[in-house]
PDB file of C-alpha atoms in Angstrom:
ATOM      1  CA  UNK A   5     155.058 -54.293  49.649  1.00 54.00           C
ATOM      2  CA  UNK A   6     157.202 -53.308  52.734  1.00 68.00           C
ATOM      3  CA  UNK A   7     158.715 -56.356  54.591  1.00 77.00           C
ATOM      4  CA  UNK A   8     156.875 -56.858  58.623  1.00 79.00           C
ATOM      5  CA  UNK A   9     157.834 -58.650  61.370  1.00 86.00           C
ATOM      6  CA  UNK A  10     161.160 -58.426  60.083  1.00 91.00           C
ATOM      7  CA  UNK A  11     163.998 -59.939  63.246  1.00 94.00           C
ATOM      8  CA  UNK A  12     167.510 -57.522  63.071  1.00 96.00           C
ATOM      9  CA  UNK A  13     170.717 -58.900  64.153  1.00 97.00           C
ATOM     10  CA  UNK A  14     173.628 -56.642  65.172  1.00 97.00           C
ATOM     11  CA  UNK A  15     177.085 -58.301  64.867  1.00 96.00           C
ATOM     12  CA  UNK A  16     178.998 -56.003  66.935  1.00 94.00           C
ATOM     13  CA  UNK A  17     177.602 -53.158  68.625  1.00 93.00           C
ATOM     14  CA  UNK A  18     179.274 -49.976  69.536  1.00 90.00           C
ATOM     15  CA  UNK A  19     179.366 -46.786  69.457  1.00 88.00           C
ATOM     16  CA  UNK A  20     177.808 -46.810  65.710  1.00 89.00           C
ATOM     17  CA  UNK A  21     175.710 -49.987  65.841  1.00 92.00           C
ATOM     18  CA  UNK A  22     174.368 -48.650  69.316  1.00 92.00           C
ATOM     19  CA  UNK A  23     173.120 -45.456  68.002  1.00 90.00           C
ATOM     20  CA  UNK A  24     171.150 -47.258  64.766  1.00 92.00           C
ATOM     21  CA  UNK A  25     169.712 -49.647  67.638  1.00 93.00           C
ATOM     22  CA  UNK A  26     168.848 -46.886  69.474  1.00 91.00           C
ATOM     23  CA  UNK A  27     167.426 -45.123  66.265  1.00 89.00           C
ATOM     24  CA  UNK A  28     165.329 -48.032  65.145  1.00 90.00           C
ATOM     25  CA  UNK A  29     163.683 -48.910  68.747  1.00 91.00           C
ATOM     26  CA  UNK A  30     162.435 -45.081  68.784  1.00 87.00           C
ATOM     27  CA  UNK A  31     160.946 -45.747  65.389  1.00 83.00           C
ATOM     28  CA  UNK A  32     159.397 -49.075  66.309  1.00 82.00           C
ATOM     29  CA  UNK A  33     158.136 -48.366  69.965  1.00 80.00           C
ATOM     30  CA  UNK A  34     154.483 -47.514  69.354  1.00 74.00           C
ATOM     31  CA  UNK A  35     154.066 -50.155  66.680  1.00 72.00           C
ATOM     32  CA  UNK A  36     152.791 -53.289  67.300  1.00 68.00           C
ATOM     33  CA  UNK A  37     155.173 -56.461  66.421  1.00 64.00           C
ATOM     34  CA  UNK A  38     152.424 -57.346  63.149  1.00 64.00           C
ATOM     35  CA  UNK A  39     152.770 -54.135  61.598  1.00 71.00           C
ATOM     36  CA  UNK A  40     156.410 -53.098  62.658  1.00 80.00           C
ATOM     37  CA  UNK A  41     158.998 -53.708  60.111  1.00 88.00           C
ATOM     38  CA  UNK A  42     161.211 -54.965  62.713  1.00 91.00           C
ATOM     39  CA  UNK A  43     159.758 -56.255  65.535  1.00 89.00           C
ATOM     40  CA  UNK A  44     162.366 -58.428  67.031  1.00 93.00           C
ATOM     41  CA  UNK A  45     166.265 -57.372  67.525  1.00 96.00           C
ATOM     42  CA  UNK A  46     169.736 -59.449  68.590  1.00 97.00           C
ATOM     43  CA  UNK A  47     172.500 -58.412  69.538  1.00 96.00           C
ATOM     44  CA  UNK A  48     175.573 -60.581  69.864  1.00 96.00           C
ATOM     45  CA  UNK A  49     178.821 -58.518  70.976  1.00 95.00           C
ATOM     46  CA  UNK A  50     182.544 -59.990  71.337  1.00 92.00           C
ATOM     47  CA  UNK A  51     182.595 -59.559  75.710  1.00 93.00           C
ATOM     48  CA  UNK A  52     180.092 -60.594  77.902  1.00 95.00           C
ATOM     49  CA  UNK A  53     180.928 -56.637  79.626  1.00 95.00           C
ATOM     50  CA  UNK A  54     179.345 -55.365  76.552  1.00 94.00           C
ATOM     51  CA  UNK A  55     176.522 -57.274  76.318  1.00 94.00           C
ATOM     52  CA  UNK A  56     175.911 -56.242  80.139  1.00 95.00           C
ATOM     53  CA  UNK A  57     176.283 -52.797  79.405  1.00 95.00           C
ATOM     54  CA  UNK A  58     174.112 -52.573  76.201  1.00 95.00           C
ATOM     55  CA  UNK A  59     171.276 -54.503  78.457  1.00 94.00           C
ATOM     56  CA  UNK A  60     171.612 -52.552  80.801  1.00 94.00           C
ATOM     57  CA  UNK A  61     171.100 -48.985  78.552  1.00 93.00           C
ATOM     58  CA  UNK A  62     168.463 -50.509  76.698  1.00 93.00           C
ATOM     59  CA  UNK A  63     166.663 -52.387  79.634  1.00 92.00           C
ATOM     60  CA  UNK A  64     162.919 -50.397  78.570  1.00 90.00           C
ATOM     61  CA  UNK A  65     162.895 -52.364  75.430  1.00 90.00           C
ATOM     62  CA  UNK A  66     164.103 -55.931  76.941  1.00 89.00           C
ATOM     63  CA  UNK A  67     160.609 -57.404  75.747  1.00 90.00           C
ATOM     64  CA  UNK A  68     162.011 -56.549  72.073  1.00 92.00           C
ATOM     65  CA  UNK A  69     166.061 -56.992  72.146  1.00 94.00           C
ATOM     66  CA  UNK A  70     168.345 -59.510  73.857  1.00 95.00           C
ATOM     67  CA  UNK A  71     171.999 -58.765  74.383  1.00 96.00           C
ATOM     68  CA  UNK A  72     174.572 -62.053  73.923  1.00 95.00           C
ATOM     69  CA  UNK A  73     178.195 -62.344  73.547  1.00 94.00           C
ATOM     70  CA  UNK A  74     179.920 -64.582  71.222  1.00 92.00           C
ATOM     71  CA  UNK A  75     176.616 -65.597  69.738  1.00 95.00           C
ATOM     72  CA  UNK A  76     177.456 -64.126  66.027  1.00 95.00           C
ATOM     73  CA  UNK A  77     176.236 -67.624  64.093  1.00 96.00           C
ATOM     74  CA  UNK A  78     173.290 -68.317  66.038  1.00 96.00           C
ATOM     75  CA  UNK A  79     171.942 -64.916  65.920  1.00 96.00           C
ATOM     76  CA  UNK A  80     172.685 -65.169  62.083  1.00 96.00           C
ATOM     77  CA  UNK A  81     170.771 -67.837  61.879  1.00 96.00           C
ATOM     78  CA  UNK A  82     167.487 -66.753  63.339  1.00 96.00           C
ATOM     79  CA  UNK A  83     167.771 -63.060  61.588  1.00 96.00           C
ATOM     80  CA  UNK A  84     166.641 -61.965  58.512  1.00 95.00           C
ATOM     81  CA  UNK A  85     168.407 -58.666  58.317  1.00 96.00           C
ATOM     82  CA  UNK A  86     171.871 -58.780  59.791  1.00 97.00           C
ATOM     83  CA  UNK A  87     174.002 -55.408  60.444  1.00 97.00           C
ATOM     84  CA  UNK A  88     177.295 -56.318  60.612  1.00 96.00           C
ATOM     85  CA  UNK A  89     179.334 -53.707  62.620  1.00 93.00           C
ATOM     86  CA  UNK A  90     182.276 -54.955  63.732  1.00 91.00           C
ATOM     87  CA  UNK A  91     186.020 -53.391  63.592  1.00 90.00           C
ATOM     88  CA  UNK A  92     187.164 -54.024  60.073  1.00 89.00           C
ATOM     89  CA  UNK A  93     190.380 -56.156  61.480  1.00 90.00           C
ATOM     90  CA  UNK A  94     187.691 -58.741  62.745  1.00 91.00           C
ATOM     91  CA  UNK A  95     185.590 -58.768  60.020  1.00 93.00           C
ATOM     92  CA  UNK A  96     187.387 -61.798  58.152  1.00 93.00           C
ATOM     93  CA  UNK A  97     187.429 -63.651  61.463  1.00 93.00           C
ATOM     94  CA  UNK A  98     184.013 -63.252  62.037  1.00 94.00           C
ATOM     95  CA  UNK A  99     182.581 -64.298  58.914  1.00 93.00           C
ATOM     96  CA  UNK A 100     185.109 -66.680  58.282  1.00 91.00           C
ATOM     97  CA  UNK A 101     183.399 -68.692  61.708  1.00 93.00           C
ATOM     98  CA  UNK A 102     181.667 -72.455  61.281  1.00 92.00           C
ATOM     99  CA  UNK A 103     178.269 -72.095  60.459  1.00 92.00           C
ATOM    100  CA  UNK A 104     178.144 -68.590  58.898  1.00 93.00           C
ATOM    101  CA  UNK A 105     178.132 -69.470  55.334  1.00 92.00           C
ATOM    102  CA  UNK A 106     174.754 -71.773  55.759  1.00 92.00           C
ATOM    103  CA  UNK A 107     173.258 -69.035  58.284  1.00 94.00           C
ATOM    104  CA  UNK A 108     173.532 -66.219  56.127  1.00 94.00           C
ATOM    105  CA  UNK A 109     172.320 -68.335  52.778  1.00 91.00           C
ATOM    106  CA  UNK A 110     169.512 -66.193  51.679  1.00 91.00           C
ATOM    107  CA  UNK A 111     169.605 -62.971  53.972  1.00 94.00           C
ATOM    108  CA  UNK A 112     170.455 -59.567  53.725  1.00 96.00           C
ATOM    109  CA  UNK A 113     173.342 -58.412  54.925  1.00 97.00           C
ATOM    110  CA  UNK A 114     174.788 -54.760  55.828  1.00 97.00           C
ATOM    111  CA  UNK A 115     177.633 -53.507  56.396  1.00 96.00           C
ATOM    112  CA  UNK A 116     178.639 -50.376  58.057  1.00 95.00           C
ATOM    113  CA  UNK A 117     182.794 -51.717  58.300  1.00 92.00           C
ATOM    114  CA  UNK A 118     184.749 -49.498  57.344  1.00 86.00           C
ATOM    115  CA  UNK A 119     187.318 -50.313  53.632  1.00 85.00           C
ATOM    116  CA  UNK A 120     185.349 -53.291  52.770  1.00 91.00           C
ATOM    117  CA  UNK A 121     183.692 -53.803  49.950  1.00 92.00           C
ATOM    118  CA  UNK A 122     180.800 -56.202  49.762  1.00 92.00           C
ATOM    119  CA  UNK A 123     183.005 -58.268  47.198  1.00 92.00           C
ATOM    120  CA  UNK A 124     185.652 -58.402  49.724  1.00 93.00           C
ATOM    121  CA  UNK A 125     183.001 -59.186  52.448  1.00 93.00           C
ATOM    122  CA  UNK A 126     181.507 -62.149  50.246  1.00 91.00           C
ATOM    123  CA  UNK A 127     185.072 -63.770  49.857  1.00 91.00           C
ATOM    124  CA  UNK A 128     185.516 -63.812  53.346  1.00 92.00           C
ATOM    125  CA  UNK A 129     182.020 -65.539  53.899  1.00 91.00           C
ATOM    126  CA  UNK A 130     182.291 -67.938  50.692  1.00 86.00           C
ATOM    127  CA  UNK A 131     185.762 -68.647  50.399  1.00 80.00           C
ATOM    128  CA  UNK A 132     185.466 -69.396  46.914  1.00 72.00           C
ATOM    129  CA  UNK A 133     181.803 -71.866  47.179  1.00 75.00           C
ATOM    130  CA  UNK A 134     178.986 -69.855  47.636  1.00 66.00           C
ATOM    131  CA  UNK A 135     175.651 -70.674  49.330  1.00 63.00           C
ATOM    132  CA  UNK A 136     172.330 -71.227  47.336  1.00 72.00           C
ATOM    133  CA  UNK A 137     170.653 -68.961  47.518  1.00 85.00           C
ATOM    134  CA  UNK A 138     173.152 -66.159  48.315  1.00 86.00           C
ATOM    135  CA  UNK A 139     172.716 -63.348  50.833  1.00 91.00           C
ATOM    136  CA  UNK A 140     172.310 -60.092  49.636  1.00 93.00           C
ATOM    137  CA  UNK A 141     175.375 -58.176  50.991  1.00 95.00           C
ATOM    138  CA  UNK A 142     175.413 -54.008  50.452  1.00 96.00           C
ATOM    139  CA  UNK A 143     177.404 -51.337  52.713  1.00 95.00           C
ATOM    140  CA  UNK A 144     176.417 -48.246  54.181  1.00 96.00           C
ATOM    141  CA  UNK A 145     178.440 -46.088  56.455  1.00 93.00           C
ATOM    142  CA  UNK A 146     176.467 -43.987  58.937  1.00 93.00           C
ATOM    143  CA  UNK A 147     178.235 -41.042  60.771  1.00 90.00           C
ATOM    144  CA  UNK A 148     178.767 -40.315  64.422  1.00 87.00           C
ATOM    145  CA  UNK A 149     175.433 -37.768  64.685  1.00 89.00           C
ATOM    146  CA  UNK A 150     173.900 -40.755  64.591  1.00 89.00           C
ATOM    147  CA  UNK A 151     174.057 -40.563  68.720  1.00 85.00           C
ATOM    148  CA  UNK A 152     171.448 -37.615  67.929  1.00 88.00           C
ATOM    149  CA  UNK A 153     169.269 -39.124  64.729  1.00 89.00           C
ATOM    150  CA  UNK A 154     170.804 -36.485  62.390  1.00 92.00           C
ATOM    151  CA  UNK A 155     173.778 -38.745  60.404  1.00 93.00           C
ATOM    152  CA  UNK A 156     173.868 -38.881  56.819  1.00 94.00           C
ATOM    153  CA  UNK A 157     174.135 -42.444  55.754  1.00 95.00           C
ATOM    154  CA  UNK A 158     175.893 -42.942  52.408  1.00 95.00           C
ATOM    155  CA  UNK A 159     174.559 -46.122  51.062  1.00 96.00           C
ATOM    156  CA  UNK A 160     176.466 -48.341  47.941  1.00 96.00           C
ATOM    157  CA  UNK A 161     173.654 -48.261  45.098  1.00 95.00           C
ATOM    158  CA  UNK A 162     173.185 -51.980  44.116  1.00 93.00           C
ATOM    159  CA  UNK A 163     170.815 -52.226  41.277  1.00 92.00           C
ATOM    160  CA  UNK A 164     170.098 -55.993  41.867  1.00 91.00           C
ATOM    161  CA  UNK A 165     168.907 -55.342  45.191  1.00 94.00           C
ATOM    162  CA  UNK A 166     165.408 -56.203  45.369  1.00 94.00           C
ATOM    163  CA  UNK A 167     162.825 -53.364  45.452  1.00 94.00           C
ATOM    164  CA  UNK A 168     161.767 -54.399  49.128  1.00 93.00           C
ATOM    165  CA  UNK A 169     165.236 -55.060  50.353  1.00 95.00           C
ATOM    166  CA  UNK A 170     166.400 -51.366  49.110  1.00 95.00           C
ATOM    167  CA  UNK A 171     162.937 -50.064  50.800  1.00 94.00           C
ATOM    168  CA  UNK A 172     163.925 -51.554  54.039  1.00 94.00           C
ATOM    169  CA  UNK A 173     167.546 -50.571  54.080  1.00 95.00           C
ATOM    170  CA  UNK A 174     166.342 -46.656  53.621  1.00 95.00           C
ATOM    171  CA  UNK A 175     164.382 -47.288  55.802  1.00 94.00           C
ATOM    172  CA  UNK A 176     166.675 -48.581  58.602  1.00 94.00           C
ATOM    173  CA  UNK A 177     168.795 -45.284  58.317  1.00 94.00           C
ATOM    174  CA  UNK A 178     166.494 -42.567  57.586  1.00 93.00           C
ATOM    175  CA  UNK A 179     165.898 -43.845  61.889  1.00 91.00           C
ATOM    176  CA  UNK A 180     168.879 -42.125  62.188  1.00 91.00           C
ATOM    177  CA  UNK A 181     169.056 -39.058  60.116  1.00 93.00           C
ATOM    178  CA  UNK A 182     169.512 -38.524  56.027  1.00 94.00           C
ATOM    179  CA  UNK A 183     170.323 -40.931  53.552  1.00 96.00           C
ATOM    180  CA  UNK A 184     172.159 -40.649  50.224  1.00 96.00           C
ATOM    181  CA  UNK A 185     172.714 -43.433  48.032  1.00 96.00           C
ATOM    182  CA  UNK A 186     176.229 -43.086  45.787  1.00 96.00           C
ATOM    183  CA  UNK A 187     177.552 -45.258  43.003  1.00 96.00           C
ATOM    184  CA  UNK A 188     180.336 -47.666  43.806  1.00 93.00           C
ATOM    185  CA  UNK A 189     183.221 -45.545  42.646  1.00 93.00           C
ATOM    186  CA  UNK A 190     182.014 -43.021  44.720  1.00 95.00           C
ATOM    187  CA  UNK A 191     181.506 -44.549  47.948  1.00 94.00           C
ATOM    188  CA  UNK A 192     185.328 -44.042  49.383  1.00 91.00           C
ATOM    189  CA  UNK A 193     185.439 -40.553  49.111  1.00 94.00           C
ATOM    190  CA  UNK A 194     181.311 -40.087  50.155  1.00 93.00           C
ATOM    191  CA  UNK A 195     181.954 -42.204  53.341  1.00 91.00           C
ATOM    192  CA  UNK A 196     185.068 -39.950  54.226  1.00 92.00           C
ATOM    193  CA  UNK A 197     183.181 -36.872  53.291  1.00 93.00           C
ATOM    194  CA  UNK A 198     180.557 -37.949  56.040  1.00 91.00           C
ATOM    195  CA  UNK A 199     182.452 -40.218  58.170  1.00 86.00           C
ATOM    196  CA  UNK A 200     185.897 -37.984  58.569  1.00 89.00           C
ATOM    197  CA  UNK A 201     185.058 -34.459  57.250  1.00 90.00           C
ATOM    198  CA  UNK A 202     183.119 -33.178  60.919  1.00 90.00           C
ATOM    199  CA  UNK A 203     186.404 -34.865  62.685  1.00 91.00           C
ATOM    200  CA  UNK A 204     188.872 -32.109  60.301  1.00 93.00           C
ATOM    201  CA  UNK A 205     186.314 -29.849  60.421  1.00 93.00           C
ATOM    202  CA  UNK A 206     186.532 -30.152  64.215  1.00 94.00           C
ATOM    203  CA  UNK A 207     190.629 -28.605  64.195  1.00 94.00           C
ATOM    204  CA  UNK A 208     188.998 -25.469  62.201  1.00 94.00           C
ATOM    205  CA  UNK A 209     186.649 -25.421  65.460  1.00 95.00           C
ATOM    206  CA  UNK A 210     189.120 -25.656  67.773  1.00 96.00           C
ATOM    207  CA  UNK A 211     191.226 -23.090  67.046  1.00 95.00           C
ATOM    208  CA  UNK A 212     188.366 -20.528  66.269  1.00 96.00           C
ATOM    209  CA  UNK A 213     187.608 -21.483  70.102  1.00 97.00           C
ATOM    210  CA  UNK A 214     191.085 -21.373  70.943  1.00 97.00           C
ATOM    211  CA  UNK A 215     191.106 -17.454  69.109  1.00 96.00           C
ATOM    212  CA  UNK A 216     187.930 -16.635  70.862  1.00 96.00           C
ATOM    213  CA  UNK A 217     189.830 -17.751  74.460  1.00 98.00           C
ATOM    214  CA  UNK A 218     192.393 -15.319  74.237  1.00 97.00           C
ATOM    215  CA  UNK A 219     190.274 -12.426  73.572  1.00 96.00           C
ATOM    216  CA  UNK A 220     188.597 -13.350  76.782  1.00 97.00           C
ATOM    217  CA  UNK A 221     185.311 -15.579  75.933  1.00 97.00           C
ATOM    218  CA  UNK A 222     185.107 -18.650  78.402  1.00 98.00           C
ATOM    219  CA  UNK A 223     185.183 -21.864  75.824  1.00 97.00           C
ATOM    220  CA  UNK A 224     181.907 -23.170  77.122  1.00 97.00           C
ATOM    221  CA  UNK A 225     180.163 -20.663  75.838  1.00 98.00           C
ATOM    222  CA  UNK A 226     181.747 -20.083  73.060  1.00 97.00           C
ATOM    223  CA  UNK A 227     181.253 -23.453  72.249  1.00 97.00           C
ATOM    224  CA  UNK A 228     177.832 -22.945  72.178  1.00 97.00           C
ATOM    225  CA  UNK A 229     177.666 -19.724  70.216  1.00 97.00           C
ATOM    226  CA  UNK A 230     179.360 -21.436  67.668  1.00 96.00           C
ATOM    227  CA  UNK A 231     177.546 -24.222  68.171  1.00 96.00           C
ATOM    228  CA  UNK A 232     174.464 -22.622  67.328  1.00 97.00           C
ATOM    229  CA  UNK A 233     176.224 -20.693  64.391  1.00 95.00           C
ATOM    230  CA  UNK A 234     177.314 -24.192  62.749  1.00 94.00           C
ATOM    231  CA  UNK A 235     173.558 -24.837  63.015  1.00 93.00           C
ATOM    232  CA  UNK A 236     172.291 -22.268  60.821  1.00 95.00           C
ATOM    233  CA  UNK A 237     175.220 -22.420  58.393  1.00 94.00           C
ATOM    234  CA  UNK A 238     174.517 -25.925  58.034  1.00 93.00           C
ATOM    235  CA  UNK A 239     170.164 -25.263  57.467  1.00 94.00           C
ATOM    236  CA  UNK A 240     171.436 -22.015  54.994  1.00 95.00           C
ATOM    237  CA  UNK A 241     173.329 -24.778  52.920  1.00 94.00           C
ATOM    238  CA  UNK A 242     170.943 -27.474  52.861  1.00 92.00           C
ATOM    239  CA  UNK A 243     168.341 -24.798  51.259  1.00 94.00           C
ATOM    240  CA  UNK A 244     170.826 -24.556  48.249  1.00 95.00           C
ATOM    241  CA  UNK A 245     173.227 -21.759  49.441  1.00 94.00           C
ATOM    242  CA  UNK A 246     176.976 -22.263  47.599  1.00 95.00           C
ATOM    243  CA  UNK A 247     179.428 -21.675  50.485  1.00 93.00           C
ATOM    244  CA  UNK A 248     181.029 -19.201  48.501  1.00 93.00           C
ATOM    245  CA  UNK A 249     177.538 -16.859  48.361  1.00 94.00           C
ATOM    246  CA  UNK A 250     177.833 -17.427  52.308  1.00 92.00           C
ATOM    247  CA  UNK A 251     180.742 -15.862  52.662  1.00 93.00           C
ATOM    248  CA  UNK A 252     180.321 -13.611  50.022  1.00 93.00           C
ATOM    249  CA  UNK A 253     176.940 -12.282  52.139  1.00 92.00           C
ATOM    250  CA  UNK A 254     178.774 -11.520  54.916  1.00 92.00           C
ATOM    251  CA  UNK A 255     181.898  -9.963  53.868  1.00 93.00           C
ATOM    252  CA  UNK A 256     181.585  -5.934  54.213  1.00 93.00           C
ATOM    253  CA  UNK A 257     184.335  -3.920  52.533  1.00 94.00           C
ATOM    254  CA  UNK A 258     187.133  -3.264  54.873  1.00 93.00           C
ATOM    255  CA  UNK A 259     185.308  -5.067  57.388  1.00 93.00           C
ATOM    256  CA  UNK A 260     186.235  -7.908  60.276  1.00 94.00           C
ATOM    257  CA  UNK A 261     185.128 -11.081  58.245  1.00 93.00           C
ATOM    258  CA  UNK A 262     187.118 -10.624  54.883  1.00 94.00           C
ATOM    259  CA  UNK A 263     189.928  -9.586  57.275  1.00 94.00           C
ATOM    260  CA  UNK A 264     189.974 -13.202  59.180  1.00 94.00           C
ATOM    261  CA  UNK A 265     189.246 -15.070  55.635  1.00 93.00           C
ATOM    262  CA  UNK A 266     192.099 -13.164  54.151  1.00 95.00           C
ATOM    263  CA  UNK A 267     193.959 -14.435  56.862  1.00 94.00           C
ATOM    264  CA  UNK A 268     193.234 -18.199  56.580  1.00 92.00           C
ATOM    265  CA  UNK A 269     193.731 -17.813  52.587  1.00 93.00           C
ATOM    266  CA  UNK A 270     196.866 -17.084  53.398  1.00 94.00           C
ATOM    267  CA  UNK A 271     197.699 -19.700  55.104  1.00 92.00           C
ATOM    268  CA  UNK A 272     196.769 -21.951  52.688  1.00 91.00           C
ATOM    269  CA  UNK A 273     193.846 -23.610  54.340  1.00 91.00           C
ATOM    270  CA  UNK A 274     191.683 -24.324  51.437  1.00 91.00           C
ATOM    271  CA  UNK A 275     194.416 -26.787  49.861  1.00 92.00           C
ATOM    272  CA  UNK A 276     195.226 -28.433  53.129  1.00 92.00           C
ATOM    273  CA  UNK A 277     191.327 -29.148  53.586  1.00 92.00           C
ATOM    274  CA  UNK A 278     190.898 -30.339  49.780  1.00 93.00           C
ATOM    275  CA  UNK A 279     194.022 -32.592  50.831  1.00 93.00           C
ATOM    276  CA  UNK A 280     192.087 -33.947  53.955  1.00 93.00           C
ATOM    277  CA  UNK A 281     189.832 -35.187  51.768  1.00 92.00           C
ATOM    278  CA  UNK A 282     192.039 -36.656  49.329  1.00 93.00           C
ATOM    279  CA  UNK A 283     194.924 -38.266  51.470  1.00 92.00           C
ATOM    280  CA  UNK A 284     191.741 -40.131  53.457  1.00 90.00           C
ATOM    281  CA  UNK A 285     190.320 -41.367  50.443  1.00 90.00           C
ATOM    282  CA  UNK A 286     193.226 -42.847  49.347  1.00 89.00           C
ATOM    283  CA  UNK A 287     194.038 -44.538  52.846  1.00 85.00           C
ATOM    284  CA  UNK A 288     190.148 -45.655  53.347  1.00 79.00           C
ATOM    285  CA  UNK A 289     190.737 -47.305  49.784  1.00 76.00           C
TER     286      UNK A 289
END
């Protein structure tokens, strides 16, 4: 049965934990609080400025959300589902607070910080005595499309989880955009797929842009046009399409596109963007 009336604490809210909020107060806005699966929200942020700021954005929904600063153990403890989203340098500090081992005794907790595992995350909350019961603690790492509902959340698979815990959690990002749930030894290089690959995608983008500026197209609009191009490349793949068949489709004998992909085979791109992927890994791990 799907968990109702169901209170959400954010610990830390930015960019990231901002645009889930945002997400999950769409989903929830014509639902009544007895058949929402979230009904209530908190949000406890390290400066009162942000707390101000987030109020202010979100004051439609101030009947459902309240905005606090320094208020991480007391939100805690009236939550049952806590998002923890702060920067991974404060994570230790923040769960290592008074009170937070009893608050979080029996809830589920997720993560979206970056480079820490849930074992990691557990340490920092036990310190070597753990809490009967203990909280459920998985990770999930959401991307920056998120602003715009179309992220793809990788999410830890944690067989242990409870069936209406794991319901809940898809739940809470498919608000969002797409989820994909990948085994532990594949998390790293999934969340840097999805977290960092748009970002060194982005260079590629940039210097098309910059290529399509000197032969005399203003970059607004060919921002756009490519824009719009990246849009049905990226609906052609989803439907099953190998990137190499893409190309391949579009490459005419002696003609413009195999010239410009002969040119950035050349160059060696392909390596340097299989490196990307690799050197991140490695320094997310």
């Amino acid at each position: 049965m799907a968990l109702k009336g169901q209170t959400l604490a954010f610990i830390g809210c930015g960019n990231m934990g901002s645009a889930i909020l945002d997400g999950l107060l769409d989903a929830t806005r014509s639902t009544s609080s007895e058949e929402a699966r979230i009904s209530r929200f908190i949000v406890s942020t390290k400066t009162a400025s942000s707390a101000t700021q987030l109020q202010s954005r979100f004051a439609a929904d101030e009947a459902r959300v309240s905005f606090h600063s320094d208020y991480n153990v007391e939100a805690m403890k009236e939550a049952d589902i806590i998002i923890l989203g702060c920067k991974p340098y404060f994570a230790e500090a923040v769960l290592g607070q008074e009170g937070v081992k009893e608050a979080l005794a029996g809830k589920f907790v997720i993560s979206v910080v970056a480079g820490k595992t849930p074992q990691v995350l557990e340490e920092y909350i036990y310190k070597g005595s753990a809490p009967t019961p203990k909280p459920y603690v998985v990770r999930a790492i959401p991307n920056v499309a998120a602003r715009v509902h179309e992220s793809m959340t990788i999410v830890e698979d944690n067989p242990t989880l409870p069936a209406d815990l794991a319901d809940i959690l898809g739940w809470i990002f498919e608000q969002i955009g797409k989820v994909k749930v990948l085994a532990p030894e594949l998390f790293n290089v999934g969340s840097m797929l999805v977290g960092s690959g748009m970002a060194v995608l982005s260079v590629a983008l940039d210097g098309i842009l910059d290529g399509c500026v000197y032969e005399g197209i203003r970059r607004p609009d060919a921002l756009e046009m490519a824009a719009q191009g990246l849009l049905g490349m990226a609906e052609l793949l989803r439907q099953g399409e190998h990137p190499a068949t893409f190309r391949e489709s579009i490459s005419s004998p002696r003609g413009c596109t195999i010239g410009a992909l002969v040119t950035v085979e050349k160059a060696g791109v392909r390596g340097s963007f299989a490196q990307s992927v690799i050197d991140g890994t490695k320094r997310l791990q």
